[in-house]
XYZ file of C-alpha atoms in Angstrom:
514
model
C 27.885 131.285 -63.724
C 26.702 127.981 -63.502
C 25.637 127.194 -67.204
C 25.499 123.150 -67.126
C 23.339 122.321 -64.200
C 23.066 118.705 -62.703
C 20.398 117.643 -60.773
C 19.371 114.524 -59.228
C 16.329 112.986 -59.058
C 15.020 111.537 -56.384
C 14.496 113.825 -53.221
C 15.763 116.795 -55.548
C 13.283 117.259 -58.083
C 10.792 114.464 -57.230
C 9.842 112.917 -53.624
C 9.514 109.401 -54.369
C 8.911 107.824 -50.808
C 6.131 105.742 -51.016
C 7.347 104.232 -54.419
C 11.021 103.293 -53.458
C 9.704 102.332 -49.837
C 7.201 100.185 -50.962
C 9.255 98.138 -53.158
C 11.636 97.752 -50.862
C 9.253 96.395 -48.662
C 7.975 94.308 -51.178
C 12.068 92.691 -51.971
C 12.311 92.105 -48.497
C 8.698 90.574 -47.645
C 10.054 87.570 -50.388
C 13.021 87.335 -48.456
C 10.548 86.536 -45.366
C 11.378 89.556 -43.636
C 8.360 92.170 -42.124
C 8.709 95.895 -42.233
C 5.392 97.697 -41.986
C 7.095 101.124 -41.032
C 8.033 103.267 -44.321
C 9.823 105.862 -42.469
C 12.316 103.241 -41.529
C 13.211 102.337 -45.349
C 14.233 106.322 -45.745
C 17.508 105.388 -46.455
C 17.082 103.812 -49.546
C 16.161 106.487 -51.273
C 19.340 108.001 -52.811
C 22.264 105.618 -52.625
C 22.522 102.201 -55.015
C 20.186 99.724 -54.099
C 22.194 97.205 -54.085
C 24.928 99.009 -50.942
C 21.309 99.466 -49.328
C 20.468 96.097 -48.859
C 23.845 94.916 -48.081
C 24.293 97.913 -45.550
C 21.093 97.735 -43.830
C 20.084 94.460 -43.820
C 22.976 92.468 -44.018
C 22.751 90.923 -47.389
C 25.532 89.586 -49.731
C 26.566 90.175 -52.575
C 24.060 87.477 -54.366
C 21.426 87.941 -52.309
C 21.218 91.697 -52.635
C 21.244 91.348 -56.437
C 17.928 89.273 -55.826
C 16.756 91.632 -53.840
C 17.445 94.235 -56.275
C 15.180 92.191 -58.838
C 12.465 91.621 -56.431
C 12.607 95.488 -55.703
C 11.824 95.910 -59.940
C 8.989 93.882 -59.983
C 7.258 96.067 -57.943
C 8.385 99.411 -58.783
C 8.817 98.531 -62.584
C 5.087 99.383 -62.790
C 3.720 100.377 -59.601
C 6.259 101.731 -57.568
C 7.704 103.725 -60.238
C 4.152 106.298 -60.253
C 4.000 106.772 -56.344
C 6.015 109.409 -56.583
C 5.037 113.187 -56.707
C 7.151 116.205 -57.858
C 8.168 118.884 -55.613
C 6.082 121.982 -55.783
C 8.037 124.727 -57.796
C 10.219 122.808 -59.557
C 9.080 122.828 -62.839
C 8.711 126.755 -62.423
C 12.666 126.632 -61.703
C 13.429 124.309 -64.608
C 11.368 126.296 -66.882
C 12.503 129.546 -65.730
C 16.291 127.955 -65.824
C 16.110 126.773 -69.491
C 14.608 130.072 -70.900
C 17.777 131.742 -69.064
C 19.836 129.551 -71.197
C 21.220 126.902 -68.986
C 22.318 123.402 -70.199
C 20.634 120.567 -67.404
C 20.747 117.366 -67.022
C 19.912 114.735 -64.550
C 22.685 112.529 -63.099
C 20.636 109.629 -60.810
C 21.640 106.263 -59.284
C 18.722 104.846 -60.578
C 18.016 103.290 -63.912
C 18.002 105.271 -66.566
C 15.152 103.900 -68.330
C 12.999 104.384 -65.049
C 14.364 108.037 -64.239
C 13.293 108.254 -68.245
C 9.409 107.401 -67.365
C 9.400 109.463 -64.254
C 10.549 112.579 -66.404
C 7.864 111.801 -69.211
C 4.952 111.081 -66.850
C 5.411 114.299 -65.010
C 6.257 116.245 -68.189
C 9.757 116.995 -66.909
C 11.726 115.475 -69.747
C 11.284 118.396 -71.719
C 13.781 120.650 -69.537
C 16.713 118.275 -69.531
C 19.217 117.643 -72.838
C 21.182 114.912 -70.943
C 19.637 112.481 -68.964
C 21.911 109.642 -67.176
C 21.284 107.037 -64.847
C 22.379 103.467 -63.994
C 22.124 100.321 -66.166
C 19.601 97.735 -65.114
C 23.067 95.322 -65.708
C 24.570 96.605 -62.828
C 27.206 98.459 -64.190
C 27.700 102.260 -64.251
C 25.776 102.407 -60.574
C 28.444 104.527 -58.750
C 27.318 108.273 -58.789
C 30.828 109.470 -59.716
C 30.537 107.300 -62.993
C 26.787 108.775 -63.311
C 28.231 111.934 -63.310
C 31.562 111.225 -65.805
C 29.184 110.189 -67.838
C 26.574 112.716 -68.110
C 29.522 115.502 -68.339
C 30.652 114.275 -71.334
C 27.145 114.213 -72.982
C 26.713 117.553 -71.513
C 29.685 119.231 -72.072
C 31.381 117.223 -74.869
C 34.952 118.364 -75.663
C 34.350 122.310 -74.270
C 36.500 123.266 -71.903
C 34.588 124.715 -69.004
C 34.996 126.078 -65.783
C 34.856 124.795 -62.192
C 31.800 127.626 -61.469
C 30.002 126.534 -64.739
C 28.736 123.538 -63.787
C 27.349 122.642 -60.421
C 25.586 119.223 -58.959
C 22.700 119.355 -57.079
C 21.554 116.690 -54.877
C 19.887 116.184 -51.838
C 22.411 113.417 -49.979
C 25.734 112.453 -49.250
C 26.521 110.672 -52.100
C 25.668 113.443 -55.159
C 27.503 115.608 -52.639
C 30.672 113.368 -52.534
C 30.584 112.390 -55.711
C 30.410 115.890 -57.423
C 33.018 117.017 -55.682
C 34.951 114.142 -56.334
C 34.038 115.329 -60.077
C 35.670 118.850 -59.647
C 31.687 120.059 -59.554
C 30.383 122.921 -57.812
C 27.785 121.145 -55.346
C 24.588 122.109 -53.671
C 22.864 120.317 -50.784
C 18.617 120.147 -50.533
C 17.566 119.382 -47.230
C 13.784 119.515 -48.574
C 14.356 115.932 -49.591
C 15.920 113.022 -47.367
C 19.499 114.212 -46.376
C 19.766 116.234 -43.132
C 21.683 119.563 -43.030
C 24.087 117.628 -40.417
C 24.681 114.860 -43.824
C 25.225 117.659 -46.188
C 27.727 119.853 -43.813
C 29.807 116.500 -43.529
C 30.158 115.879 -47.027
C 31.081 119.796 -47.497
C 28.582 120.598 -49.633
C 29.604 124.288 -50.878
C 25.726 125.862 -50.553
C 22.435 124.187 -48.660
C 19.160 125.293 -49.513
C 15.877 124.031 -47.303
C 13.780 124.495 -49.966
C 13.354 124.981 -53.708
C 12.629 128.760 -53.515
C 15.887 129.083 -52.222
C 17.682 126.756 -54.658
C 16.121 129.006 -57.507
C 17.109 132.374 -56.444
C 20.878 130.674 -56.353
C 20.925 128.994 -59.484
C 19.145 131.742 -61.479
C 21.088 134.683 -59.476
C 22.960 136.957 -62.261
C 26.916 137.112 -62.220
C 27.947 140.168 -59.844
C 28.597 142.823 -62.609
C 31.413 144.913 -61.224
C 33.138 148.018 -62.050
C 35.185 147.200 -65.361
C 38.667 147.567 -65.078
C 39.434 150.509 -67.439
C 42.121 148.478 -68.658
C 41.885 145.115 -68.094
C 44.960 144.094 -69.805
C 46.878 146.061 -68.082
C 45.713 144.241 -64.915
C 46.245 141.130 -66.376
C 49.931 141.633 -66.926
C 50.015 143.083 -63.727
C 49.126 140.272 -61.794
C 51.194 137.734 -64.147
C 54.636 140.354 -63.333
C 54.265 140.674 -59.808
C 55.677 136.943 -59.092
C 58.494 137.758 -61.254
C 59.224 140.783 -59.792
C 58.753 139.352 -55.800
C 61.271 136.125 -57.449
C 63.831 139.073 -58.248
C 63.247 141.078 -54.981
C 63.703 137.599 -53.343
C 66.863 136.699 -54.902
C 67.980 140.253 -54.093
C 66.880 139.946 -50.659
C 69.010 136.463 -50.210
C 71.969 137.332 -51.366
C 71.951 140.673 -49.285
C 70.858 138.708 -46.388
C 73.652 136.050 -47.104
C 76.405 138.294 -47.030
C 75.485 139.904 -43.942
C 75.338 136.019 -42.362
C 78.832 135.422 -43.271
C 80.423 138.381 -42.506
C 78.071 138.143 -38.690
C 79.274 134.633 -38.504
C 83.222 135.421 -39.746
C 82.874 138.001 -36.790
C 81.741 136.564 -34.170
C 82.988 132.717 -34.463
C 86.115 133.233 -35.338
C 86.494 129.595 -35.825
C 84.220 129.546 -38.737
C 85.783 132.270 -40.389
C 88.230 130.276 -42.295
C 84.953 128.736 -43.866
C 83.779 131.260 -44.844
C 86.213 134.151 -46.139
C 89.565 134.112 -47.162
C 92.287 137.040 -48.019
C 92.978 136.990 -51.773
C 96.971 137.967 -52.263
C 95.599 141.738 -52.499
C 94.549 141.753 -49.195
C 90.793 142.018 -50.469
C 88.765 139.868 -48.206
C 86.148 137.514 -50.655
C 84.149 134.423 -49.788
C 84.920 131.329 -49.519
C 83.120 128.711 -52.007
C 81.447 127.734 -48.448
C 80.025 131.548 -48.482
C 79.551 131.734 -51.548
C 77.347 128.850 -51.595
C 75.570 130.048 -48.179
C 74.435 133.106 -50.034
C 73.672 130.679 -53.167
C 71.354 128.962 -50.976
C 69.706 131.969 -49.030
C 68.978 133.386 -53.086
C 66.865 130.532 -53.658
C 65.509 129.738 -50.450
C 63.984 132.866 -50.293
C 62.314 132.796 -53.826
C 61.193 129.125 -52.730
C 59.206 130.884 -49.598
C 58.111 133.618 -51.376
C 56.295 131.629 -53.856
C 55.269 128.650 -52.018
C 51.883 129.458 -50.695
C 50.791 131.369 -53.896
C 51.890 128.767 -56.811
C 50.555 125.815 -54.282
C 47.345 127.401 -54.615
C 47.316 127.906 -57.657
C 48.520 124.426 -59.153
C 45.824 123.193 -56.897
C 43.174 125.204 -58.235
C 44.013 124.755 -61.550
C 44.072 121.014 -61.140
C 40.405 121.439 -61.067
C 39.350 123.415 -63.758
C 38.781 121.620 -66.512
C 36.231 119.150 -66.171
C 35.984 117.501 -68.985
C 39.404 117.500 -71.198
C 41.615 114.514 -69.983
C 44.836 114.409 -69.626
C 47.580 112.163 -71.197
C 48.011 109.092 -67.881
C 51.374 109.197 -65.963
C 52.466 105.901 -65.873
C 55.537 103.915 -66.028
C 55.695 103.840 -69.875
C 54.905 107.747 -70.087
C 57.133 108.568 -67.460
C 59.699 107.114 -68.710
C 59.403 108.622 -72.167
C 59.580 111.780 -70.389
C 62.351 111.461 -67.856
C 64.557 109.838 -70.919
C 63.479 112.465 -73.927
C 64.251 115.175 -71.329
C 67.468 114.173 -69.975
C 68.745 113.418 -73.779
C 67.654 116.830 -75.002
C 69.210 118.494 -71.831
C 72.727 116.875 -72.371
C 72.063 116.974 -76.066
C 71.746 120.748 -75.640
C 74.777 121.474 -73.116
C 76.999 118.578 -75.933
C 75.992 121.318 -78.715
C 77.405 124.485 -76.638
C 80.674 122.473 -76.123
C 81.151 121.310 -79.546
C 80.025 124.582 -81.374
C 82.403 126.298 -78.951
C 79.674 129.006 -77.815
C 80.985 128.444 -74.061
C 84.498 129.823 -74.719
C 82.630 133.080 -76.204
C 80.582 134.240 -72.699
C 82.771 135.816 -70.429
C 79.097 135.995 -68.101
C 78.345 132.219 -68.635
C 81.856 130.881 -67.810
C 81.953 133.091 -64.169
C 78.663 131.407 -63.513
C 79.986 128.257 -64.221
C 83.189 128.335 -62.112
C 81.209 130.003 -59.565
C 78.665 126.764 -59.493
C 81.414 123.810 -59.970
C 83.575 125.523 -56.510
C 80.517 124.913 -54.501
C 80.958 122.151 -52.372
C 78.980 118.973 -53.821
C 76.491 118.062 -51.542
C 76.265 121.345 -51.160
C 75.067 122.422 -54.897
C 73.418 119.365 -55.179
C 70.950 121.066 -52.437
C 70.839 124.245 -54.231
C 70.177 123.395 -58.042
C 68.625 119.783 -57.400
C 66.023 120.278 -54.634
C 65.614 123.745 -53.871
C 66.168 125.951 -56.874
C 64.175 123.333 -58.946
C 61.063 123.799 -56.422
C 61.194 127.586 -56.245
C 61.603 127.852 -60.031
C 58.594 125.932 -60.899
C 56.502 127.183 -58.454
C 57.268 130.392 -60.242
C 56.867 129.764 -63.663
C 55.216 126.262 -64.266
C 52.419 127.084 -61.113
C 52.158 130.773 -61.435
C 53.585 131.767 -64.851
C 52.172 129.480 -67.162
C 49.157 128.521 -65.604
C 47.612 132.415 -65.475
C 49.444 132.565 -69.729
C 47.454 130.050 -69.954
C 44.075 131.464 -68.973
C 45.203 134.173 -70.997
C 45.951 132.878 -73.959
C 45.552 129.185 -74.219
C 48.075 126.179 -74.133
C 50.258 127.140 -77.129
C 51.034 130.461 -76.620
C 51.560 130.078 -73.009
C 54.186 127.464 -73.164
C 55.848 129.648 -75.333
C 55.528 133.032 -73.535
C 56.400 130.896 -70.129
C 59.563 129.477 -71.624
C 60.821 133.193 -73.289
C 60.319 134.761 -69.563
C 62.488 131.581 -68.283
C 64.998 132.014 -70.364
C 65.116 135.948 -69.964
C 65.101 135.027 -66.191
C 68.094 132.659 -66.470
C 70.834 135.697 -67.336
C 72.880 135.008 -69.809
C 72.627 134.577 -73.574
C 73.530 130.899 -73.168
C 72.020 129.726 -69.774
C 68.925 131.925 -70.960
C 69.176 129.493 -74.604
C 69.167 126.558 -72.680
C 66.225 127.468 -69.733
C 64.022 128.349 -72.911
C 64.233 125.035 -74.726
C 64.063 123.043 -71.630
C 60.944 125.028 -70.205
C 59.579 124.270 -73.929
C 59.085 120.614 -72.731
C 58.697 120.811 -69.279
C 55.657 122.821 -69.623
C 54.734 120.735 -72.651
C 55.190 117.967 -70.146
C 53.119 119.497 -67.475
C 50.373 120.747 -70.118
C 49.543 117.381 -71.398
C 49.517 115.621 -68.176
C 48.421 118.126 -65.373
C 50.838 116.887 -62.748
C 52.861 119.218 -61.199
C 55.256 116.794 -59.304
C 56.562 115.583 -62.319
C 57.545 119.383 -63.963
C 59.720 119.482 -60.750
C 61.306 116.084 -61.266
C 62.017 116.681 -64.661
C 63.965 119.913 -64.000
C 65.619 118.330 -60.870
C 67.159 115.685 -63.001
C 68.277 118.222 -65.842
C 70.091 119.993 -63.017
C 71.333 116.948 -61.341
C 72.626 114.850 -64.583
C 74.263 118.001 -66.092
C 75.982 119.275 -63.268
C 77.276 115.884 -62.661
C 78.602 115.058 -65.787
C 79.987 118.426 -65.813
C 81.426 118.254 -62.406
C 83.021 114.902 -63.031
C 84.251 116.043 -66.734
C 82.388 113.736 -68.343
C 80.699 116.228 -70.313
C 83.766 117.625 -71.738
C 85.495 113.830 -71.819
C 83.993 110.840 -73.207
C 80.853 112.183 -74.602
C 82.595 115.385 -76.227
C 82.025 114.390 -79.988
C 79.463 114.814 -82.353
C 78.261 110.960 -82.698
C 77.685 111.089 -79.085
C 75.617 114.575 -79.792
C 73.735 112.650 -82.489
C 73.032 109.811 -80.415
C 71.146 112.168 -77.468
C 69.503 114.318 -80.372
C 67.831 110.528 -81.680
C 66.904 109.171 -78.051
C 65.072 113.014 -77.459
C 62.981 112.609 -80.555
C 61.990 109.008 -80.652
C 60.687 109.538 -77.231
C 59.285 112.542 -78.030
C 57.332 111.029 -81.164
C 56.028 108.031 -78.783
C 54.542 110.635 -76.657
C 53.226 112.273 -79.286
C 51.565 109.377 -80.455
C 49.779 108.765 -77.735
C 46.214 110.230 -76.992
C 44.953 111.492 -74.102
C 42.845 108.814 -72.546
C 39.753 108.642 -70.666
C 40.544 108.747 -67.133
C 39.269 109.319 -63.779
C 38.461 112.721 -63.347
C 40.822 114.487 -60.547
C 39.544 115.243 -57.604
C 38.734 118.933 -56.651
C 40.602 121.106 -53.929
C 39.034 122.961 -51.183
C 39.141 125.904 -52.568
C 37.741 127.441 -55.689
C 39.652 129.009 -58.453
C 41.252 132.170 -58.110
């Protein structure tokens, strides 16, 4: 727990008052304007300068950039030594660092000032990273500050959301740690007010350093080992699968007793709904048959809603530092085209290798899914199937694999499980090479929404062409099988080509990971 620590520096390790407020009044005495009470310049200490003077006093753009190099020539070597540090804080830093912990400090202000301060009060010692501002104006947002110091601090390592934590006595370290994915903790010893620090939901608040230590330096709660933690593992990775099964059990049961209710007791429905086969065996209709189609999938949709949105939006969080591939138009589209080939590429294969004609299981499914009314099954295996299943397996499924055992062998182990789910030898063929690169997909790029549109438009396009005959018409032939196969890998290649770029780290959701 917490093993890169961020701190800031002004009103968190050092109270710097009569510096910053002095130079302040000494940028706005050449600017003709009079303010003899210090307590009213408070305000500057924390955020950019520059936002200061604009906010408070009305300045523009240019003028606050004078004022922000009036402000230097004061502080530069003056202001920059009326400062004092808190008392305990180099006890915590020490007493933090011989406990192992990585820090670093993350400031708004200059790095080459925050850089003297450390030295002169023989703080630089405790901190590897140390990140500020440029004195060019650029890299003055604390979010950037923070970006920035992570990936001195942290490098390439993939780390947890509890690892690392910001720590910051105002809004804006507050804000901008959490906008960072960071664990953050509020100080109300320096110049924000418990009221601030509430409002920008910091996660702890401390009043004084004392209280900040025993936090940061408080060993992880060492419960009873599980006597068999793999065991528990696998546990809590089968119970989704086995609630999706109930589910669909539960649907279906659920669907036949609404038709036969419905058949009667509105007898004007029932023609809808169930017909008499030449037997005399009453069956459902496609209408009922799709009803309790619907009710299957439904069902597994609720059940694993509120769990797999939790846990896509926890996960969205937890790694700080590795970026992920941008979603853009050009990547997008390399992935809605690559996938679409390779799905029709796949069914074109079954067709022309004549594997369809050998499942008895696959071809019942089949004419069971094409005697649905359209709109009807466009419902079911477009919208609400699609959301259910990849709640399931992309939010629940893959992401606890791959906690377990990384990226690789997750997208495999999520993609045997899909197939397995899927039924038959065939269907089960096809779910595994299509969850191969839709979690691929949702690996490399984090975002959820677009696992779910990818395997809305492999059920759309195929059951279109399929229900049209399409599939079996025009495009039945090997050059057209060739052509799909060539359009899959060429996009496939392009994405592989290109890297994961820097990018704005995402922002963190309310709650922590599970």
């Amino acid at each position: 727990m917490y093993k890169y620590i961020l701190f800031d520096l002004d009103g968190t390790l050092t109270d710097p008052k009569e510096g910053i407020t002095k130079s302040v009044q000494y940028a706005l005495r050449s600017f003709g304007i009079e303010e003899d009470n210090l307590d009213k310049l408070e305000p500057f200490i924390g955020p950019p300068l520059k936002d200061s003077f604009m906010e408070f006093y009305g300045f523009d753009d240019a003028k606050a950039e004078k004022a922000v190099e009036k402000y230097r020539e004061y502080f530069q070597d003056t202001g920059i030594f009326q400062n004092e540090v808190y008392t305990a804080v180099p006890q915590l830093l020490a007493a933090l660092q011989k406990r192992g912990k990585h820090l670093a400090v993350a400031s708004s202000k200059p790095t080459v000032f925050v850089e003297r301060i450390l030295e002169h009060f023989d703080l630089r010692k405790y901190f590897e990273v140390v990140v500020g501002s440029e004195l060019d104006g650029t890299r003055v947002q604390k979010e950037a500050v923070i970006r920035d110091t992570l990936r001195q601090l942290v490098g390439d390592k993939r780390v947890e959301r509890d690892d690392v934590v910001m720590v910051g006595d105002r809004k804006f370290d507050i804000e901008a740690g959490r906008y960072c994915s960071l664990t953050t903790m509020g100080v109300t010893y320096g110049y924000g007010s418990t009221e601030e620090l509430k409002a920008a939901k910091a996660e702890y608040i401390f009043h004084t350093v004392t209280d900040l230590g025993k936090e940061l330096l408080r060993k992880e709660n060492i419960a009873t080992p599980t006597k068999n933690p793999g065991t528990a593992n696998m546990w809590t990775l089968a119970l989704p699968i086995i609630m999706a099964f109930l589910a669909k059990m539960l649907g279906h049961s659920l669907g036949i007793f609404l038709v036969q209710w419905i058949a009667g007791s509105i007898p004007s429905l029932a023609k809808y709904l169930v017909e008499t086969t030449a037997e005399g065996e009453l069956v459902t209709t496609p209408i009922g048959g799709g009803l309790m189609t619907f009710l299957s999938h439904f069902l597994v949709l609720a059940f694993m809603y509120k769990m797999g949105k939790e846990i896509v939006a926890k996960v969205r969080e937890r790694s700080l530092t590795q970026e992920k591939m941008p979603l853009n138009i050009q990547t997008g589209s390399l992935y809605l085209v690559g996938m679409l080939a390779a799905g029709l590429g796949l069914n074109l294969l079954f067709e022309l290798a004549g594997v369809v004609d050998m499942s008895a299981t696959f071809q019942s499914m089949q004419e069971q899914r094409y005697s649905l009314p359209f709109v009807f099954a466009i419902l079911i295996f477009c919208v609400v199937a699609p959301l259910g299943e990849e709640l399931l397996f992309r939010g629940i499924v893959f992401n606890r694999l791959n906690k377990m055992f990384g990226a690789k062998r997750g997208i495999i182990f999520t993609s045997v499980i899909f197939g397995l789910y899927h039924g038959s030898s065939i269907s089960g063929i096809y779910a595994f090479v299509m969850s191969l690169l839709i979690t691929w997909a949702y690996e490399r790029t984090g975002k959820f929404y677009l696992a779910v549109l990818l395997h809305a438009l492999m059920n759309f396009s195929t059951y279109v062409l399929s229900y049209t005959g399409a599939m079996g018409g025009m495009l039945n032939n090997w050059p057209s099988f060739l052509v799909l196969v060539a359009i899959s890998g060429v996009c496939i290649w392009m994405l592989l080509q290109i890297n994961k770029k820097p990018g704005v780290i995402v922002k963190k959701a309310e709650n922590q990971e599970e």
